[in-house]
Amino acid sequence: MKNKILLPLIAAAAAALFTGCATDAHYVQTGDKEQIVSLNQINIQDYANAANDAVKDLLQSGALDKVANPPALLELSRIVNNTSQQVDTDLLTKKISIALLQSGKAQTKTVDRKAVGYQQENEFMNDQKTTRLPDFTLSGKIIETVDRAGSTRRTTYSFQLSLNDPKAGVQVWEGEKEIGKQGTRNTVGF
Amino acid sequence: MKTAKLFFLALAGSALALAGCTTVNSVENAQKEGQRNMVSDQRVITDPSLNRKVAIVGVNTAMLPTGLLKVQVELENHTRSLQRFLYHFEWFDANGMQVNNIISASVPEQIEGKESKMIFSIAPNPSCKDFRVKFIEAN
């Protein structure tokens, strides 16, 4: 009799416990509280956070406002990948260029071959040079540092960015964001 | 014998309870040179648990020379242990319409026990006049 009461209770408790562990496919938002935190790779939210910090710092510095003809013209230069993984640096630079365009503080030089071709054709037909040299170039480096203590691993990704003035040959702004992750295994949630 | 067992159990229990409790001591200049432009804020608390742990002390704003609004929120951890949360800034234009922008990422943040911490954001463009900050407790 006692077992008859206990069994359904245990079953109900187990069901309630495991309901929260369901892993059915569902849409998620980047950076939500269920984000996967990987110890051995840069997660999508890491790029977003690094770009977020860089844009905040860059807009606050006012470096982009010091141009003769605003908005500043920016050319994306090389981002060196010094990590152990293959990285598409557009995940970082595209977010920055979109945010700067949205701010109205900078425009990015096009890399679209067709657009460049039309511009060159236009220059040739009108016999005038309209190509504007960039006011700034954006370059950077992503560095990975790994430390271990027993089974605990700490991985730090440093996103270093520089805004360069090609006319003066100087760096007018520099920013660095470090994203550190520590644990023994990848996890869901932060 | 029983008392000794109980004592060690209590000791082990309190050691476990105190593990991870790290609070912060701080010092700052008493006579402040800078004046914070505090703004009156309107709060909607749906997670009292998070609000009890990490409380919003105040909000101040500044208009940057570049024409962008900067918002700073002071937070205080009322507990003695580290707290983790996500925050997210939303921006609105003069018509109250939300300004869609790519940099308003949800930012993971942590605050040590009894620590006071500032978080800030810069408006994504000069048309942004109002803001809202959302906080979500970590799992």
Short mmCIF file of C-alpha atoms in Angstrom, two decimals:
data_model
loop_
_atom_site.label_atom_id
_atom_site.label_comp_id
_atom_site.label_asym_id
_atom_site.label_seq_id
_atom_site.Cartn_x
_atom_site.Cartn_y
_atom_site.Cartn_z
CA MET A 1 0.00 0.00 0.00
CA LYS A 2 2.82 2.27 1.04
CA ASN A 3 4.65 1.49 -2.22
CA LYS A 4 1.54 2.32 -4.22
CA ILE A 5 1.58 5.82 -2.79
CA LEU A 6 5.33 6.29 -2.96
CA LEU A 7 5.83 5.14 -6.55
CA PRO A 8 3.57 7.72 -8.24
CA LEU A 9 5.07 10.40 -6.01
CA ILE A 10 8.62 9.47 -7.06
CA ALA A 11 7.56 9.29 -10.70
CA ALA A 12 5.95 12.72 -10.50
CA ALA A 13 9.01 14.20 -8.78
CA ALA A 14 11.31 12.69 -11.41
CA ALA A 15 9.13 14.02 -14.21
CA ALA A 16 9.14 17.49 -12.66
CA LEU A 17 12.90 17.32 -12.24
CA PHE A 18 13.60 16.31 -15.81
CA THR A 19 11.12 18.68 -17.48
CA GLY A 20 13.67 21.50 -17.13
CA CYS A 21 16.30 19.39 -18.88
CA ALA A 22 14.40 19.04 -22.16
CA THR A 23 16.61 19.76 -25.14
CA ASP A 24 14.07 20.04 -27.95
CA ALA A 25 15.28 22.33 -30.74
CA HIS A 26 14.19 25.91 -30.30
CA TYR A 27 15.27 29.35 -31.50
CA VAL A 28 17.56 31.29 -29.22
CA GLN A 29 18.83 34.82 -29.08
CA THR A 30 22.54 35.47 -29.24
CA GLY A 31 23.75 36.30 -25.76
CA ASP A 32 20.74 34.93 -23.89
CA LYS A 33 21.12 33.26 -20.51
CA GLU A 34 21.22 29.82 -22.12
CA GLN A 35 24.29 30.62 -24.18
CA ILE A 36 26.86 27.87 -24.52
CA VAL A 37 30.17 28.76 -22.94
CA SER A 38 33.06 26.91 -24.56
CA LEU A 39 36.47 26.76 -22.99
CA ASN A 40 38.29 25.93 -26.20
CA GLN A 41 36.74 28.32 -28.68
CA ILE A 42 35.43 31.83 -29.16
CA ASN A 43 31.64 31.81 -28.86
CA ILE A 44 29.40 34.05 -30.93
CA GLN A 45 28.56 36.15 -27.86
CA ASP A 46 32.28 36.76 -27.31
CA TYR A 47 32.55 38.49 -30.68
CA ALA A 48 29.43 40.53 -29.87
CA ASN A 49 30.83 41.59 -26.50
CA ALA A 50 34.24 42.47 -27.92
CA ALA A 51 32.63 44.51 -30.73
CA ASN A 52 30.25 46.15 -28.23
CA ASP A 53 33.13 47.28 -26.04
CA ALA A 54 35.25 48.46 -28.97
CA VAL A 55 32.41 50.54 -30.44
CA LYS A 56 31.51 52.09 -27.07
CA ASP A 57 35.14 53.02 -26.47
CA LEU A 58 35.66 54.29 -30.00
CA LEU A 59 32.52 56.45 -30.02
CA GLN A 60 33.37 57.83 -26.60
CA SER A 61 36.91 58.75 -27.64
CA GLY A 62 35.71 61.14 -30.34
CA ALA A 63 38.56 59.99 -32.62
CA LEU A 64 36.20 59.57 -35.56
CA ASP A 65 34.94 63.15 -35.25
CA LYS A 66 38.35 64.67 -35.90
CA VAL A 67 38.13 64.57 -39.69
CA ALA A 68 37.80 67.41 -42.18
CA ASN A 69 34.81 65.91 -44.00
CA PRO A 70 32.62 63.88 -41.64
CA PRO A 71 31.57 61.14 -41.58
CA ALA A 72 35.00 59.57 -41.47
CA LEU A 73 35.90 57.06 -44.16
CA LEU A 74 37.14 53.82 -42.67
CA GLU A 75 38.91 50.94 -44.35
CA LEU A 76 38.98 47.60 -42.59
CA SER A 77 42.51 46.29 -42.52
CA ARG A 78 43.96 43.02 -41.28
CA ILE A 79 42.90 41.30 -38.08
CA VAL A 80 45.62 38.82 -37.14
CA ASN A 81 44.33 35.56 -35.73
CA ASN A 82 46.76 34.33 -33.10
CA THR A 83 44.48 31.67 -31.68
CA SER A 84 44.48 27.90 -32.09
CA GLN A 85 41.23 27.96 -34.05
CA GLN A 86 40.09 29.08 -37.45
CA VAL A 87 38.36 32.41 -37.06
CA ASP A 88 36.29 34.41 -39.50
CA THR A 89 37.27 37.91 -38.39
CA ASP A 90 34.19 39.35 -40.10
CA LEU A 91 32.28 38.18 -37.01
CA LEU A 92 34.10 40.96 -35.20
CA THR A 93 34.77 43.63 -37.82
CA LYS A 94 31.35 43.52 -39.48
CA LYS A 95 29.62 44.26 -36.19
CA ILE A 96 31.96 47.21 -35.65
CA SER A 97 31.49 48.61 -39.16
CA ILE A 98 27.69 48.25 -38.95
CA ALA A 99 27.60 49.99 -35.57
CA LEU A 100 29.81 52.83 -36.80
CA LEU A 101 27.67 53.27 -39.90
CA GLN A 102 24.52 53.30 -37.71
CA SER A 103 26.10 55.93 -35.48
CA GLY A 104 26.60 58.24 -38.44
CA LYS A 105 30.22 58.75 -37.39
CA ALA A 106 31.89 56.66 -40.08
CA GLN A 107 31.40 54.98 -43.41
CA THR A 108 33.32 51.95 -44.54
CA LYS A 109 35.15 51.75 -47.84
CA THR A 110 33.45 49.22 -50.06
CA VAL A 111 35.17 45.99 -50.97
CA ASP A 112 32.50 45.00 -53.46
CA ARG A 113 34.28 44.45 -56.79
CA LYS A 114 31.30 45.59 -58.84
CA ALA A 115 30.95 48.83 -56.90
CA VAL A 116 34.67 49.52 -57.25
CA GLY A 117 34.45 48.73 -60.97
CA TYR A 118 31.56 51.17 -61.48
CA GLN A 119 33.42 53.84 -59.55
CA GLN A 120 36.53 53.40 -61.72
CA GLU A 121 34.38 53.47 -64.86
CA ASN A 122 32.73 56.67 -63.64
CA GLU A 123 36.13 58.23 -62.98
CA PHE A 124 37.33 57.26 -66.46
CA MET A 125 34.20 58.51 -68.27
CA ASN A 126 34.15 61.84 -66.44
CA ASP A 127 37.90 62.16 -66.52
CA GLN A 128 38.05 63.03 -62.83
CA LYS A 129 39.36 61.27 -59.79
CA THR A 130 36.67 60.76 -57.15
CA THR A 131 38.39 58.10 -55.08
CA ARG A 132 38.65 59.30 -51.51
CA LEU A 133 41.50 57.97 -49.46
CA PRO A 134 40.39 56.50 -46.13
CA ASP A 135 40.67 58.74 -43.09
CA PHE A 136 41.32 55.71 -40.92
CA THR A 137 42.12 52.03 -41.13
CA LEU A 138 41.07 49.50 -38.51
CA SER A 139 43.47 46.69 -37.70
CA GLY A 140 43.83 44.29 -34.83
CA LYS A 141 44.79 40.98 -33.37
CA ILE A 142 43.03 38.18 -31.51
CA ILE A 143 45.24 36.37 -29.01
CA GLU A 144 44.48 33.20 -27.07
CA THR A 145 46.10 32.42 -23.71
CA VAL A 146 45.51 29.12 -21.96
CA ASP A 147 46.33 28.37 -18.33
CA ARG A 148 45.74 25.05 -16.57
CA ALA A 149 45.62 23.94 -12.95
CA GLY A 150 44.74 20.26 -12.68
CA SER A 151 41.60 19.71 -14.70
CA THR A 152 40.64 23.40 -14.56
CA ARG A 153 41.33 25.36 -17.68
CA ARG A 154 41.26 29.12 -18.09
CA THR A 155 41.19 30.49 -21.62
CA THR A 156 41.52 34.20 -22.23
CA TYR A 157 40.85 35.76 -25.61
CA SER A 158 42.29 39.24 -26.08
CA PHE A 159 40.72 41.30 -28.82
CA GLN A 160 43.10 44.15 -29.65
CA LEU A 161 42.04 46.83 -32.09
CA SER A 162 43.77 49.93 -33.46
CA LEU A 163 42.41 52.86 -35.42
CA ASN A 164 45.19 54.15 -37.62
CA ASP A 165 45.52 57.49 -39.38
CA PRO A 166 47.24 56.56 -42.67
CA LYS A 167 48.07 60.19 -43.52
CA ALA A 168 49.93 60.87 -40.28
CA GLY A 169 51.05 57.27 -39.79
CA VAL A 170 49.87 57.16 -36.19
CA GLN A 171 47.40 55.15 -34.14
CA VAL A 172 44.68 57.54 -32.97
CA TRP A 173 42.77 55.00 -30.88
CA GLU A 174 43.50 51.61 -29.39
CA GLY A 175 41.21 49.29 -27.52
CA GLU A 176 41.50 45.91 -25.89
CA LYS A 177 38.85 43.59 -24.55
CA GLU A 178 39.77 40.45 -22.66
CA ILE A 179 37.23 37.67 -22.41
CA GLY A 180 38.15 34.99 -19.91
CA LYS A 181 36.48 31.63 -19.38
CA GLN A 182 37.32 29.11 -16.71
CA GLY A 183 36.09 25.65 -15.87
CA THR A 184 36.57 21.97 -16.46
CA ARG A 185 34.08 21.51 -19.30
CA ASN A 186 31.84 23.46 -21.67
CA THR A 187 28.50 24.45 -20.22
CA VAL A 188 25.11 25.95 -20.96
CA GLY A 189 24.56 29.26 -19.20
CA PHE A 190 27.16 31.67 -18.00
CA MET B 1 32.32 11.77 21.31
CA LYS B 2 28.97 12.86 19.89
CA THR B 3 29.78 16.50 20.66
CA ALA B 4 33.13 16.27 18.88
CA LYS B 5 31.44 14.77 15.80
CA LEU B 6 28.84 17.52 15.82
CA PHE B 7 31.52 20.18 16.21
CA PHE B 8 33.46 18.93 13.18
CA LEU B 9 30.28 18.64 11.15
CA ALA B 10 29.32 22.21 12.04
CA LEU B 11 32.85 23.39 11.19
CA ALA B 12 32.78 21.63 7.83
CA GLY B 13 29.31 23.02 7.17
CA SER B 14 30.30 26.59 7.89
CA ALA B 15 33.48 26.19 5.81
CA LEU B 16 31.32 25.06 2.89
CA ALA B 17 28.87 27.88 3.44
CA LEU B 18 31.63 30.47 3.50
CA ALA B 19 33.44 29.08 0.46
CA GLY B 20 33.00 31.50 -2.43
CA CYS B 21 32.20 34.40 -0.11
CA THR B 22 34.58 37.15 -1.13
CA THR B 23 33.75 40.73 -0.34
CA VAL B 24 35.43 43.88 -1.54
CA ASN B 25 37.05 46.64 0.47
CA SER B 26 37.42 49.98 -1.28
CA VAL B 27 38.67 53.51 -0.74
CA GLU B 28 37.91 56.70 -2.66
CA ASN B 29 38.40 60.44 -2.37
CA ALA B 30 35.91 61.95 0.08
CA GLN B 31 35.64 65.37 -1.55
CA LYS B 32 34.42 64.65 -5.03
CA GLU B 33 35.48 66.93 -7.90
CA GLY B 34 33.03 65.49 -10.39
CA GLN B 35 29.29 65.98 -10.09
CA ARG B 36 27.07 63.17 -11.28
CA ASN B 37 23.98 64.18 -13.21
CA MET B 38 21.60 61.73 -11.52
CA VAL B 39 18.35 61.08 -13.34
CA SER B 40 15.10 60.01 -11.77
CA ASP B 41 14.46 56.45 -12.79
CA GLN B 42 11.45 54.23 -13.13
CA ARG B 43 11.95 50.61 -12.10
CA VAL B 44 10.02 47.49 -12.95
CA ILE B 45 11.05 44.61 -10.71
CA THR B 46 9.80 41.21 -11.80
CA ASP B 47 12.69 39.25 -10.27
CA PRO B 48 12.81 40.29 -6.60
CA SER B 49 15.45 37.65 -5.96
CA LEU B 50 17.93 39.39 -8.29
CA ASN B 51 16.90 42.81 -6.99
CA ARG B 52 17.60 41.71 -3.43
CA LYS B 53 21.04 40.49 -4.41
CA VAL B 54 22.14 43.08 -6.96
CA ALA B 55 20.39 46.39 -6.40
CA ILE B 56 20.32 49.44 -8.64
CA VAL B 57 21.74 52.35 -6.65
CA GLY B 58 21.30 55.10 -9.21
CA VAL B 59 21.48 56.18 -12.82
CA ASN B 60 23.36 59.16 -14.20
CA THR B 61 23.75 60.47 -17.72
CA ALA B 62 26.10 62.74 -19.63
CA MET B 63 26.02 64.13 -23.15
CA LEU B 64 29.35 63.44 -24.83
CA PRO B 65 31.02 66.14 -26.95
CA THR B 66 30.31 63.86 -29.91
CA GLY B 67 26.55 64.33 -29.36
CA LEU B 68 25.96 60.85 -27.99
CA LEU B 69 24.20 60.12 -24.71
CA LYS B 70 26.19 58.14 -22.14
CA VAL B 71 24.31 56.31 -19.41
CA GLN B 72 25.90 54.90 -16.29
CA VAL B 73 24.16 52.66 -13.79
CA GLU B 74 25.56 52.03 -10.32
CA LEU B 75 24.92 48.57 -8.92
CA GLU B 76 25.57 47.13 -5.51
CA ASN B 77 25.83 43.53 -4.47
CA HIS B 78 23.99 43.20 -1.17
CA THR B 79 25.15 39.62 -0.65
CA ARG B 80 28.53 38.40 0.49
CA SER B 81 29.02 36.14 -2.54
CA LEU B 82 29.80 36.71 -6.20
CA GLN B 83 26.72 37.29 -8.35
CA ARG B 84 26.45 36.82 -12.10
CA PHE B 85 23.90 38.49 -14.34
CA LEU B 86 23.29 39.69 -17.88
CA TYR B 87 22.45 43.28 -18.76
CA HIS B 88 21.20 44.78 -21.93
CA PHE B 89 20.67 48.43 -22.98
CA GLU B 90 17.77 49.45 -25.19
CA TRP B 91 17.62 52.88 -26.81
CA PHE B 92 14.68 55.03 -27.92
CA ASP B 93 14.47 58.09 -30.15
CA ALA B 94 12.58 61.35 -29.51
CA ASN B 95 9.34 59.68 -30.62
CA GLY B 96 9.77 56.84 -28.18
CA MET B 97 10.56 54.39 -30.96
CA GLN B 98 13.16 51.78 -30.20
CA VAL B 99 16.37 52.27 -32.12
CA ASN B 100 17.59 49.02 -33.57
CA ASN B 101 21.30 48.66 -33.24
CA ILE B 102 23.81 45.90 -33.48
CA ILE B 103 25.97 46.77 -30.50
CA SER B 104 23.31 46.42 -27.82
CA ALA B 105 24.53 42.96 -26.99
CA SER B 106 23.54 41.25 -23.75
CA VAL B 107 26.64 41.62 -21.64
CA PRO B 108 27.56 39.01 -19.03
CA GLU B 109 28.72 40.71 -15.86
CA GLN B 110 29.76 39.65 -12.40
CA ILE B 111 29.99 41.53 -9.15
CA GLU B 112 31.84 40.48 -6.01
CA GLY B 113 30.21 40.35 -2.60
CA LYS B 114 29.33 43.81 -1.22
CA GLU B 115 30.94 45.40 -4.27
CA SER B 116 29.66 48.56 -5.88
CA LYS B 117 30.07 48.57 -9.65
CA MET B 118 29.30 50.87 -12.58
CA ILE B 119 28.06 49.65 -15.92
CA PHE B 120 27.66 52.03 -18.82
CA SER B 121 26.69 52.28 -22.42
CA ILE B 122 26.85 54.87 -25.18
CA ALA B 123 23.84 55.63 -27.37
CA PRO B 124 24.30 54.07 -30.79
CA ASN B 125 23.51 57.37 -32.54
CA PRO B 126 22.70 61.02 -31.72
CA SER B 127 18.94 60.49 -32.23
CA CYS B 128 18.71 58.36 -29.05
CA LYS B 129 17.12 60.28 -26.20
CA ASP B 130 15.83 57.63 -23.80
CA PHE B 131 17.01 54.27 -22.59
CA ARG B 132 16.06 51.15 -20.69
CA VAL B 133 18.41 48.66 -19.03
CA LYS B 134 17.36 45.06 -18.49
CA PHE B 135 18.94 42.70 -15.98
CA ILE B 136 18.67 38.93 -15.97
CA GLU B 137 20.09 36.69 -13.26
CA ALA B 138 22.43 33.91 -14.34
CA ASN B 139 21.30 30.30 -14.07
#
